[in-house]
Backbone as a chain_set.jsonl record, in Angstrom:
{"seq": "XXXXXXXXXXXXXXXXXXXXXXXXXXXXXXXXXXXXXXXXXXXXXXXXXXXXXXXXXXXXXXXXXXXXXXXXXXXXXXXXXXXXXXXXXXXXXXXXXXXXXXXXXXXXXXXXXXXXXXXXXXXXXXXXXXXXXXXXXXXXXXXXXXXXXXXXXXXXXXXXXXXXXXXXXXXXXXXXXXXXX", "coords": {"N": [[-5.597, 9.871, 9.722], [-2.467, 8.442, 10.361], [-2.654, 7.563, 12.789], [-2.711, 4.683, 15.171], [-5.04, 2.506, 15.723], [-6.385, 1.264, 18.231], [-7.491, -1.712, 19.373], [-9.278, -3.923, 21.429], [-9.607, -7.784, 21.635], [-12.79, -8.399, 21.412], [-13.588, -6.047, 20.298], [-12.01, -5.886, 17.832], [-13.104, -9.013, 16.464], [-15.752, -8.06, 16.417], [-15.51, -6.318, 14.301], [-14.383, -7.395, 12.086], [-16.163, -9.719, 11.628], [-18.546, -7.677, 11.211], [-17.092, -7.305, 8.802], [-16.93, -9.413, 6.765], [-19.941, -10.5, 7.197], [-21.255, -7.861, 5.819], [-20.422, -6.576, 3.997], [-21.277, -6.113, 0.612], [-19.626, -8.116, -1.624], [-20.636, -8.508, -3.898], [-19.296, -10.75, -7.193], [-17.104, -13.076, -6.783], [-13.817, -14.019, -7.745], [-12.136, -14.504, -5.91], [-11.755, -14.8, -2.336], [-9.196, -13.088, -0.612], [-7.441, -13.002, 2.508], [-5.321, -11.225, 4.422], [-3.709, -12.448, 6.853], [-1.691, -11.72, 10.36], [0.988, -14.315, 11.184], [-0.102, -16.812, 13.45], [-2.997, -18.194, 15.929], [-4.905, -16.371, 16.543], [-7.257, -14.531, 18.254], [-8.605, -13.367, 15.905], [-8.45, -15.097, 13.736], [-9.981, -17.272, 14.94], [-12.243, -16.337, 14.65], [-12.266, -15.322, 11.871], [-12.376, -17.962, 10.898], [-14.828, -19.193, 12.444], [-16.974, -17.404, 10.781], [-16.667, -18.082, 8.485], [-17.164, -20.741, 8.212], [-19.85, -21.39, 7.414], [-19.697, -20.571, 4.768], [-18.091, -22.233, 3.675], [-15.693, -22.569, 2.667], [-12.284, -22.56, 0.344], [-9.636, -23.264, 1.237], [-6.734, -22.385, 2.306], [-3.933, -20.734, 1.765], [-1.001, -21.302, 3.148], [1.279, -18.822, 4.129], [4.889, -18.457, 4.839], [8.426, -17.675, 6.189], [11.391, -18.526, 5.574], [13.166, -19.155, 7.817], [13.759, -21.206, 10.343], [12.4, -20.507, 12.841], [10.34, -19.008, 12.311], [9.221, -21.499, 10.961], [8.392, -22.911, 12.909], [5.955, -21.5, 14.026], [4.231, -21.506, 12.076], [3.754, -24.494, 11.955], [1.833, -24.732, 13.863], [0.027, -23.032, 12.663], [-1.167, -24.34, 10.261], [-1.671, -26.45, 11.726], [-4.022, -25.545, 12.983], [-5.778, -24.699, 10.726], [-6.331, -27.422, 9.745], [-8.085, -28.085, 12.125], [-10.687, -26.422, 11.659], [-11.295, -27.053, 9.446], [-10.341, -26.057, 7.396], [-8.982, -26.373, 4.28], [-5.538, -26.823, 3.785], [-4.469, -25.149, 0.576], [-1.431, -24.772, -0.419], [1.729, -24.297, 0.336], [3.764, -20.876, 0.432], [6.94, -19.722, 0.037], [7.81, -16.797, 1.415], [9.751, -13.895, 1.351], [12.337, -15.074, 0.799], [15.281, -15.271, 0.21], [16.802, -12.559, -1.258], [16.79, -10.085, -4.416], [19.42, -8.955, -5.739], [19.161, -5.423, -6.892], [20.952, -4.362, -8.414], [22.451, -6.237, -9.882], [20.073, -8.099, -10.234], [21.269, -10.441, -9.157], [20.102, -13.142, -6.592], [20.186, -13.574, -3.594], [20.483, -15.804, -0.588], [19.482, -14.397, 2.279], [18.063, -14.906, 4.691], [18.167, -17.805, 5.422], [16.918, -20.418, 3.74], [14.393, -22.846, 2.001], [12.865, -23.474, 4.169], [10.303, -23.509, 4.026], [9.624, -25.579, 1.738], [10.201, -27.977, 3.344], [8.499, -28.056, 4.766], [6.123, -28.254, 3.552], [6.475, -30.789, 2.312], [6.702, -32.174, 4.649], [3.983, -32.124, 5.716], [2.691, -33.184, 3.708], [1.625, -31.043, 1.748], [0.881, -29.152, -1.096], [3.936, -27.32, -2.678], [3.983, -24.235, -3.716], [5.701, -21.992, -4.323], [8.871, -19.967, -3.823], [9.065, -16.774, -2.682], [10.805, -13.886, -3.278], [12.733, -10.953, -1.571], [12.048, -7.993, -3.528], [13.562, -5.367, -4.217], [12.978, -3.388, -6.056], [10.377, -3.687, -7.027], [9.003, -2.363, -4.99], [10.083, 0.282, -5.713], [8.493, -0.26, -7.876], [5.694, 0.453, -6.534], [6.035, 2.968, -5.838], [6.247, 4.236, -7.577], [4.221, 4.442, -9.151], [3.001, 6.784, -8.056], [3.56, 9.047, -9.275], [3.422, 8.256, -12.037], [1.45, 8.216, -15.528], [0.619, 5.301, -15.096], [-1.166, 2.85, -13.673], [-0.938, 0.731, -11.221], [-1.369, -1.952, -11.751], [-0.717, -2.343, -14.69], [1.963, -0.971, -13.876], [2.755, -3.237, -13.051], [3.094, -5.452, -14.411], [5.538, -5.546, -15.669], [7.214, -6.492, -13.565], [9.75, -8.025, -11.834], [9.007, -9.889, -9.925], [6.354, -11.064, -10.969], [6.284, -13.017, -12.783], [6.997, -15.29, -11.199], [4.692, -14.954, -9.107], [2.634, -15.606, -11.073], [3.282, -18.104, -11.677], [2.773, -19.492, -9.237], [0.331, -18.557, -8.945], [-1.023, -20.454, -11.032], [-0.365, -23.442, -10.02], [-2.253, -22.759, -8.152], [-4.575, -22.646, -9.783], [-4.461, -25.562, -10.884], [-4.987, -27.129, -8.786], [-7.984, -27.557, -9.881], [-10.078, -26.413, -7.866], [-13.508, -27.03, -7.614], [-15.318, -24.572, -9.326], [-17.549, -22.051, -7.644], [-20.148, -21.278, -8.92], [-20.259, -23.827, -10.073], [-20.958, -25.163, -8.641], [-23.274, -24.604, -7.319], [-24.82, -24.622, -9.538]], "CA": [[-4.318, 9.435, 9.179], [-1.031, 8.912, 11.643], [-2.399, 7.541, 14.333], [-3.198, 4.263, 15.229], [-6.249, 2.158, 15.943], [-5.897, 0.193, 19.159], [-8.819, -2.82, 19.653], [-9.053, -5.316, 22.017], [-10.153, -8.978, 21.327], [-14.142, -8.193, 21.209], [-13.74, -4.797, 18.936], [-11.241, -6.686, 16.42], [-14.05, -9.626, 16.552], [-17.157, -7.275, 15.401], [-15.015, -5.739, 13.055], [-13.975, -9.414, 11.212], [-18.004, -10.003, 11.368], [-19.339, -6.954, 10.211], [-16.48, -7.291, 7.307], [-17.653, -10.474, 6.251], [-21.216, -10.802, 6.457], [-22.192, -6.821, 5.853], [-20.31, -6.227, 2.756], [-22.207, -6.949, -0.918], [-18.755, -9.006, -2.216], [-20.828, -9.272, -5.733], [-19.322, -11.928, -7.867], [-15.796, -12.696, -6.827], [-13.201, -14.98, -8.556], [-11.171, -14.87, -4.845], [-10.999, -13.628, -1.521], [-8.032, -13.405, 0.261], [-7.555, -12.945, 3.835], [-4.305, -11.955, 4.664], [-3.219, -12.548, 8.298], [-0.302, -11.868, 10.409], [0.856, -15.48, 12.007], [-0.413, -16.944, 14.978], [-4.255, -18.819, 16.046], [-5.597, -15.597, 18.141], [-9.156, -14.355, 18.47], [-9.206, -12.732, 14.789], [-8.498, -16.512, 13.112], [-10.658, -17.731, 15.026], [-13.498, -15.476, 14.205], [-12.724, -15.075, 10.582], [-12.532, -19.34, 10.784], [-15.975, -19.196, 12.507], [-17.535, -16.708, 9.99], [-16.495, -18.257, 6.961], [-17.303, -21.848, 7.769], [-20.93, -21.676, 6.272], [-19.493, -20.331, 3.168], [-17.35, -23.453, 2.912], [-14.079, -21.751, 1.971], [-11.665, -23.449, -0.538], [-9.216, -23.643, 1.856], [-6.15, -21.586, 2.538], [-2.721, -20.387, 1.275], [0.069, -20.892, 3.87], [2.87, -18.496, 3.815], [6.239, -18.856, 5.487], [9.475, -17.437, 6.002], [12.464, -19.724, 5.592], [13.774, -19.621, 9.363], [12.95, -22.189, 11.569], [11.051, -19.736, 14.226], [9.103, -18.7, 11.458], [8.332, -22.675, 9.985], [8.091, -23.741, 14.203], [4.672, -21.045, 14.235], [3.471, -21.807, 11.03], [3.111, -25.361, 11.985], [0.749, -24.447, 14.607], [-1.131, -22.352, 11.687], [-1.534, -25.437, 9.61], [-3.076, -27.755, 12.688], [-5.579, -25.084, 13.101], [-6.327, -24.808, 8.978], [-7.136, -28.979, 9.629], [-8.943, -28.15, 13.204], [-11.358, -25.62, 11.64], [-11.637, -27.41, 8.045], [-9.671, -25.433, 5.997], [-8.091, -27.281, 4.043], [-4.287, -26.162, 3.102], [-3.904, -25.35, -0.762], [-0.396, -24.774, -0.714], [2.778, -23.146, 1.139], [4.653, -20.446, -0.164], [8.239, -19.644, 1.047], [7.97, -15.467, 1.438], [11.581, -13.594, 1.869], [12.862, -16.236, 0.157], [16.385, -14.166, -0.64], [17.17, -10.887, -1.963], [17.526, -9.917, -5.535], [20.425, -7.475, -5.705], [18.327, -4.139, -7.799], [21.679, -3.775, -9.599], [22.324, -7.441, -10.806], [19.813, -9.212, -10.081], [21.461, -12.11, -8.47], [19.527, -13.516, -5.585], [20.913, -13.979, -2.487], [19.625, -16.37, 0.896], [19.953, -13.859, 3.575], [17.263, -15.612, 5.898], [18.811, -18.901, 5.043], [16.234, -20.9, 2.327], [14.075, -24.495, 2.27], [12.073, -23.58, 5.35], [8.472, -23.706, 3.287], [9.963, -26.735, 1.334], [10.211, -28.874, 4.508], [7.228, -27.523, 5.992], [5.277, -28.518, 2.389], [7.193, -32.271, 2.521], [6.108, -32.823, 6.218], [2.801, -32.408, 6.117], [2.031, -33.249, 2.705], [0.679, -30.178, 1.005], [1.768, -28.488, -2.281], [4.689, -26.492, -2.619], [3.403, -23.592, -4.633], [7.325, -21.379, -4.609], [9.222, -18.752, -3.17], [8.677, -15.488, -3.47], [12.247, -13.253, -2.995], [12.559, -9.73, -1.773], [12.938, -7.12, -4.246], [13.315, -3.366, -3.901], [12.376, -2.732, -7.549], [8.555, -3.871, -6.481], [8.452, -1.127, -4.036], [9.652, 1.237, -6.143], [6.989, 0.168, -8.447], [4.861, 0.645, -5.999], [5.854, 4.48, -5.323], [6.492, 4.908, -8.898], [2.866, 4.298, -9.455], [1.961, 7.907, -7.834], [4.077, 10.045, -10.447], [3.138, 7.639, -13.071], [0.329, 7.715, -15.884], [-0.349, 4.134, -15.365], [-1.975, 2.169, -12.541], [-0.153, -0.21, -10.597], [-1.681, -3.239, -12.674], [-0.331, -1.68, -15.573], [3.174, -0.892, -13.669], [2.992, -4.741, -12.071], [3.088, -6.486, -15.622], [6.99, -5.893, -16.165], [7.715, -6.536, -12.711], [10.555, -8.56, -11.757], [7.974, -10.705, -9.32], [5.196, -10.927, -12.084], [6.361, -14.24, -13.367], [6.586, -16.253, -10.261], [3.29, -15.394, -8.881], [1.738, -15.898, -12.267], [3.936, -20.352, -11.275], [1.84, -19.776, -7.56], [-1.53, -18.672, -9.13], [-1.186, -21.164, -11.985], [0.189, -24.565, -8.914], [-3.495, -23.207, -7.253], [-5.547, -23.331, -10.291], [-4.204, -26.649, -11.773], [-5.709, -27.924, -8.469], [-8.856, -28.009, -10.307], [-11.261, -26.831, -7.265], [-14.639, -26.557, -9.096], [-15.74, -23.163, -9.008], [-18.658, -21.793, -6.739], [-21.292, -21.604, -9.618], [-20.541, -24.905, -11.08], [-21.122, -25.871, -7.295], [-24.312, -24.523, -7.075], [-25.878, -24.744, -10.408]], "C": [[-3.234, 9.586, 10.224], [-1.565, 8.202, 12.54], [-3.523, 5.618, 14.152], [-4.357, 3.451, 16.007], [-5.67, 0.866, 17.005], [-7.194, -0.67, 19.547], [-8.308, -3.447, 20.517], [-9.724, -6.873, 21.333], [-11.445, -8.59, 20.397], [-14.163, -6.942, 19.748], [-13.423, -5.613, 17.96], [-13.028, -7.822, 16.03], [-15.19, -9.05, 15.406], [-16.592, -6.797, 14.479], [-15.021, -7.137, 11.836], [-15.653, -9.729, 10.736], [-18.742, -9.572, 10.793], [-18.325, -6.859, 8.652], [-16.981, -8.267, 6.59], [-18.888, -10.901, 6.031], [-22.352, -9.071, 6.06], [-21.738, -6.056, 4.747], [-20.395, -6.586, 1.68], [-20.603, -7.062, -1.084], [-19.048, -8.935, -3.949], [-19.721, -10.635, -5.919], [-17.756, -11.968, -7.527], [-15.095, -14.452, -6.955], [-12.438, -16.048, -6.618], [-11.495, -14.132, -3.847], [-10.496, -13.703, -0.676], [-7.912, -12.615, 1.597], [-6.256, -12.644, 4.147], [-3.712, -11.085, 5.768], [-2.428, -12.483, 8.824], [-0.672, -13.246, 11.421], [0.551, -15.436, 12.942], [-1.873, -18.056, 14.825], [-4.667, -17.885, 17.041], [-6.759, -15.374, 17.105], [-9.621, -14.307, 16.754], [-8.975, -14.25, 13.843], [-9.376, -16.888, 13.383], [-12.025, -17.304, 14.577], [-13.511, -15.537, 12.44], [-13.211, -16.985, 10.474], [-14.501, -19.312, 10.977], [-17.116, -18.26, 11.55], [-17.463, -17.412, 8.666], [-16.439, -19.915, 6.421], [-18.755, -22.27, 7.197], [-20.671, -21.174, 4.975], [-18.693, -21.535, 2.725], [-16.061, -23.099, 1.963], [-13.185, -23.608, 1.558], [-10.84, -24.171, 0.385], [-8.007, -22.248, 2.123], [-4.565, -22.003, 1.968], [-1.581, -19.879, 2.663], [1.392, -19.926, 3.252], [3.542, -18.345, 4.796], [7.306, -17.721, 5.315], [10.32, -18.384, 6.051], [13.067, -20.055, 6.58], [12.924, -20.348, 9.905], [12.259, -21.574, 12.873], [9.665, -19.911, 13.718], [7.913, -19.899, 11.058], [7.591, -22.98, 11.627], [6.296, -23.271, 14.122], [3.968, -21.85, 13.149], [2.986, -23.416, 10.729], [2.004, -25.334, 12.927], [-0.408, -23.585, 13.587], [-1.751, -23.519, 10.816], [-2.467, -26.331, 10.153], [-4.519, -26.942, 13.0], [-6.026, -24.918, 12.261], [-7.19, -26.516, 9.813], [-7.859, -28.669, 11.079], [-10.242, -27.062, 12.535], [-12.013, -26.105, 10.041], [-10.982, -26.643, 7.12], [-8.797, -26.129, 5.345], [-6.583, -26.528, 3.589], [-3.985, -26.509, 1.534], [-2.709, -25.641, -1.016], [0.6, -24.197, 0.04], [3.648, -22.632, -0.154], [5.678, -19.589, 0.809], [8.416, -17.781, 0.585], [9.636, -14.652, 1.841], [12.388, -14.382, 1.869], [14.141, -15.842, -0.687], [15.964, -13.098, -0.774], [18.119, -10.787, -2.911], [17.782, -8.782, -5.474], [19.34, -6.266, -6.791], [19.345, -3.489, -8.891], [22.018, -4.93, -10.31], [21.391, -8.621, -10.967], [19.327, -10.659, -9.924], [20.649, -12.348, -7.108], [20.21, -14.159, -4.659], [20.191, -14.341, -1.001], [20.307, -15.612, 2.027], [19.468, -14.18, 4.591], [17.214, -16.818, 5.671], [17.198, -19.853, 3.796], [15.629, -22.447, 2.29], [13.112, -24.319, 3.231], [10.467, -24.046, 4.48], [8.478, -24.966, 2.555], [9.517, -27.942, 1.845], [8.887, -29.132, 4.577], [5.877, -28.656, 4.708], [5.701, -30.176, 2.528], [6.179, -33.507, 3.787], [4.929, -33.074, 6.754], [1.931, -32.572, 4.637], [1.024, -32.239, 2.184], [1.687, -29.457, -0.273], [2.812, -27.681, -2.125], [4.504, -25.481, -3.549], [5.067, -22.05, -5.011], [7.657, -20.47, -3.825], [9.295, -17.558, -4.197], [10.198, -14.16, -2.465], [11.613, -11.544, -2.351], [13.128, -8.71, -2.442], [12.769, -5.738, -4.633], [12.798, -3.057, -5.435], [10.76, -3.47, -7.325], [8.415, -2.647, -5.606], [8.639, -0.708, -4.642], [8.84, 1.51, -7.379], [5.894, 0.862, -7.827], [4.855, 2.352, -5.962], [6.159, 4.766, -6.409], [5.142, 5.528, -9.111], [1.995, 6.176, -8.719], [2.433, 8.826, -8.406], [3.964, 9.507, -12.017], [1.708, 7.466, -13.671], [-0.317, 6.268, -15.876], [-0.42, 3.65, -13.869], [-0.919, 1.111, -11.938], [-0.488, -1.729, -11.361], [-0.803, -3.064, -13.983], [1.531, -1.693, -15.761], [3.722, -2.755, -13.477], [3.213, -5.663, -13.824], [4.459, -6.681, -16.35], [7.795, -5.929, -15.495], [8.276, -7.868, -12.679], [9.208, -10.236, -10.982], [6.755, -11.493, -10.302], [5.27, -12.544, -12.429], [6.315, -15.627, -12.116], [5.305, -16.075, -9.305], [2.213, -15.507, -9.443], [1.963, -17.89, -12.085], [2.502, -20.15, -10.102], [0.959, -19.342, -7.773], [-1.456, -19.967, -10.153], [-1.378, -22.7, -10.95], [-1.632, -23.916, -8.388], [-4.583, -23.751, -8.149], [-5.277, -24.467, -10.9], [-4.751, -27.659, -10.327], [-7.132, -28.523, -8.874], [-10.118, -27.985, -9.189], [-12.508, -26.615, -7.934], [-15.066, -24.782, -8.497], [-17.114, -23.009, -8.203], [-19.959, -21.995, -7.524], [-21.838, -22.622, -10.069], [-21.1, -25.888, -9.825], [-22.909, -26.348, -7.391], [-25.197, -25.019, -8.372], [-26.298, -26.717, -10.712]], "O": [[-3.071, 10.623, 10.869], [-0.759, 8.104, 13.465], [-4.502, 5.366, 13.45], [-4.565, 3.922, 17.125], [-4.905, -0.069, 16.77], [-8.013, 0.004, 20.172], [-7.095, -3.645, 20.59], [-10.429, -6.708, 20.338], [-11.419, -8.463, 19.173], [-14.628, -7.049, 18.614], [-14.282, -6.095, 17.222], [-13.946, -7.304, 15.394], [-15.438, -9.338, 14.235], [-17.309, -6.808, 13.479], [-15.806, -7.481, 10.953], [-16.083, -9.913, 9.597], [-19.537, -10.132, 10.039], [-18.782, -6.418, 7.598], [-17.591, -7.885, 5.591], [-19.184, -11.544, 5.024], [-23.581, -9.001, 6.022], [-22.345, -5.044, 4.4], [-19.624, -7.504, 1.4], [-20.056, -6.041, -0.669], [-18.285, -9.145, -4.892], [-19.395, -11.372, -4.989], [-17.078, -11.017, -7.916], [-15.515, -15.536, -6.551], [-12.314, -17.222, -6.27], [-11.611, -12.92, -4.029], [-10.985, -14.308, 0.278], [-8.387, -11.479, 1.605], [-5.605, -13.683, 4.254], [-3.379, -9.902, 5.842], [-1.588, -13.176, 8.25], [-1.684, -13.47, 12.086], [0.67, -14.421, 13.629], [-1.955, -18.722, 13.792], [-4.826, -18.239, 18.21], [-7.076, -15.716, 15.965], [-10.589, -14.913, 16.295], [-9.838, -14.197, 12.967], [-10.128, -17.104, 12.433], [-12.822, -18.134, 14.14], [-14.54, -15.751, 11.799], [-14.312, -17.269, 10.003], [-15.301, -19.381, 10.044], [-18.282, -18.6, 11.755], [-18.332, -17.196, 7.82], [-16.09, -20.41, 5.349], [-18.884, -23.333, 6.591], [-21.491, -21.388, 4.083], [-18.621, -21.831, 1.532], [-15.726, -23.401, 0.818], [-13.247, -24.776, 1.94], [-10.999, -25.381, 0.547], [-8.485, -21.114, 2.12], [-4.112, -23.134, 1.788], [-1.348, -18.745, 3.082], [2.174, -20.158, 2.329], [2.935, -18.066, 5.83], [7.153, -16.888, 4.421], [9.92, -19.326, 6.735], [13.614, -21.157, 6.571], [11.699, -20.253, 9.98], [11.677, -22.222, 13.742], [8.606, -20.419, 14.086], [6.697, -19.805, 10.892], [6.39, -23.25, 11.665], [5.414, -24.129, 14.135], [3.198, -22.772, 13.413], [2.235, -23.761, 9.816], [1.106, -26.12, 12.624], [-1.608, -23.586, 13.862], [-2.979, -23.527, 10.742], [-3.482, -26.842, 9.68], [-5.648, -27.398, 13.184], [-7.229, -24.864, 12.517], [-8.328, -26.593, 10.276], [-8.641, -29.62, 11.074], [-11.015, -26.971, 13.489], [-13.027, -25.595, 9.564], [-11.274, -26.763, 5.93], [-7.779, -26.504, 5.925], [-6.741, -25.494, 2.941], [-3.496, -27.563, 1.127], [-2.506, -26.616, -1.74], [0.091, -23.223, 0.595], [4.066, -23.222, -1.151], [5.441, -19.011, 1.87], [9.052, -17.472, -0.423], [10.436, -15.107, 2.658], [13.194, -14.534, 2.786], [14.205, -15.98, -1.909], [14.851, -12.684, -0.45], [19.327, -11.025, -2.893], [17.066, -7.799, -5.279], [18.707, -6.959, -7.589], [19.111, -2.661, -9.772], [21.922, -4.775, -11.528], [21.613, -9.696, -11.523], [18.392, -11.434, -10.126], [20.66, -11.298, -6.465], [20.793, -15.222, -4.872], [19.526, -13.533, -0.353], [21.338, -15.956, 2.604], [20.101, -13.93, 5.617], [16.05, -17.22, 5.67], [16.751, -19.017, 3.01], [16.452, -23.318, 2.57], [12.276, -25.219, 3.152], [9.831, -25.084, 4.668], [7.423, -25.597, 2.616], [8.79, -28.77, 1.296], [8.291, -30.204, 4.469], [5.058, -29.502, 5.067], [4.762, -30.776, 3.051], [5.567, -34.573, 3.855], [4.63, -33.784, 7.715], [0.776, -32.177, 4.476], [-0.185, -32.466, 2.156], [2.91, -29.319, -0.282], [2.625, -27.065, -1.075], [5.003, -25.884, -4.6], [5.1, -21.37, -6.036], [6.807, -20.048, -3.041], [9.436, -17.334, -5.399], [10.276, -13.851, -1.276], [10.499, -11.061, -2.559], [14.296, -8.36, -2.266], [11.874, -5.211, -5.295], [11.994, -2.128, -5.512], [10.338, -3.453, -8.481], [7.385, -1.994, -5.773], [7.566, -0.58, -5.232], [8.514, 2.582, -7.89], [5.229, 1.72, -8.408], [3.793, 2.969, -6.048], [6.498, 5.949, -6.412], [4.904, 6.73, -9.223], [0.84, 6.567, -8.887], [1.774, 9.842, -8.186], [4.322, 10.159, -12.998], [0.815, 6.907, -13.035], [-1.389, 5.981, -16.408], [0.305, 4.135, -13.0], [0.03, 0.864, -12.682], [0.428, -2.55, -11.406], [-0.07, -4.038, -14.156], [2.243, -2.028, -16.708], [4.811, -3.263, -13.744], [3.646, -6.811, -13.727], [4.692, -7.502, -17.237], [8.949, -5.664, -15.831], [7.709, -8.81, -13.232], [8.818, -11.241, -11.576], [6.468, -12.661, -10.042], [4.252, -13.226, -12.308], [5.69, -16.68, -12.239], [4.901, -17.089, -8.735], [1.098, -15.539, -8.923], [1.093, -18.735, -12.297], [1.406, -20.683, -10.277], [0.189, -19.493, -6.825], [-2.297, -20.73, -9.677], [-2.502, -23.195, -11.029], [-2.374, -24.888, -8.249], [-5.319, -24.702, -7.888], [-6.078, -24.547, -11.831], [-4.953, -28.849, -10.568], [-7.528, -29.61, -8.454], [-10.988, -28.856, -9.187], [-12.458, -25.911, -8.942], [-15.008, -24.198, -7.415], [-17.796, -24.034, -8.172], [-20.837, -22.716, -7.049], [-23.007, -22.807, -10.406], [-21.545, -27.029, -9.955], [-23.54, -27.402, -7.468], [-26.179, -25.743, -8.207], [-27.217, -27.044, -11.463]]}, "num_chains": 1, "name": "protein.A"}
């Protein structure tokens, strides 16, 4: 604990490899991957690992500044260079709701994931704000009899990524069993 883990390329690599093909998964509805931006080694590796499973595709997320949308179009051309297809973008730090009224306010200006969704034709699945009453669910949750699932169900957030799971399944991909059977 404290201290961290420094890899190069190759370590990261076997790690990504043995995560993916050396842990039983059992039966799973989803599984999410989630990456900080860019197209380095560990994309490429999870990309190459996870193209005989034939993945659904992937869930862009964004910040609303234009640095942020400039990378994240380079994340998108490598989704279509590797086959992934892009489900949807969602616009992350998308404002800040005040914790005493709130009101939501664009402090990293707002639209960037919009565009980005427009321009290259893929869904716009919503923004998702930042809001200090989620964290201190989060640290509630270790003086609290209930579980963080439990705490998460009268969270301020709760309702808009119940819109951005609902925008993935109304794509209608068929499910893995109905694939196979």
């Amino acid at each position: 604990r404290g201290n961290s883990v420094v890899w190069r390329g190759p370590k990261k690599t076997a790690m990504i490899k043995q995560f993916i093909k050396d842990v039983y998964w059992g039966d799973l509805d989803y599984l999410l991957i989630d990456t900080p931006p860019g197209t380095s080694d560990e994309h490429i590796s999870i990309a190459e690992e996870l193209k005989f499973a034939n993945p659904d595709g992937a869930i862009i997320v964004t910040t609303p500044q234009n640095v942020a949308t400039s990378d994240v179009k380079k994340e998108i051309n490598f989704c279509k260079k590797v086959n992934f297809k892009p489900l949807g973008i969602v616009e992350n730090m998308s404002g800040f709701i005040c914790p005493h009224c709130e009101e939501c306010t664009n402090i990293f200006s707002s639209g960037g994931g919009k565009l980005l969704s427009e321009q290259f034709h893929i869904p716009y699945l919503g923004n998702v704000p930042i809001d200090p009453t989620f964290v201190e669910l989060i640290e509630e949750q270790r003086v609290s009899e209930k579980t963080l699932i439990d705490l998460y169900e009268n969270a301020n957030l709760k309702p808009i990524f119940d819109e951005i799971i609902q925008k993935v399944l109304d794509q209608n991909i068929p499910s893995r069993t109905d694939v196979i059977a």
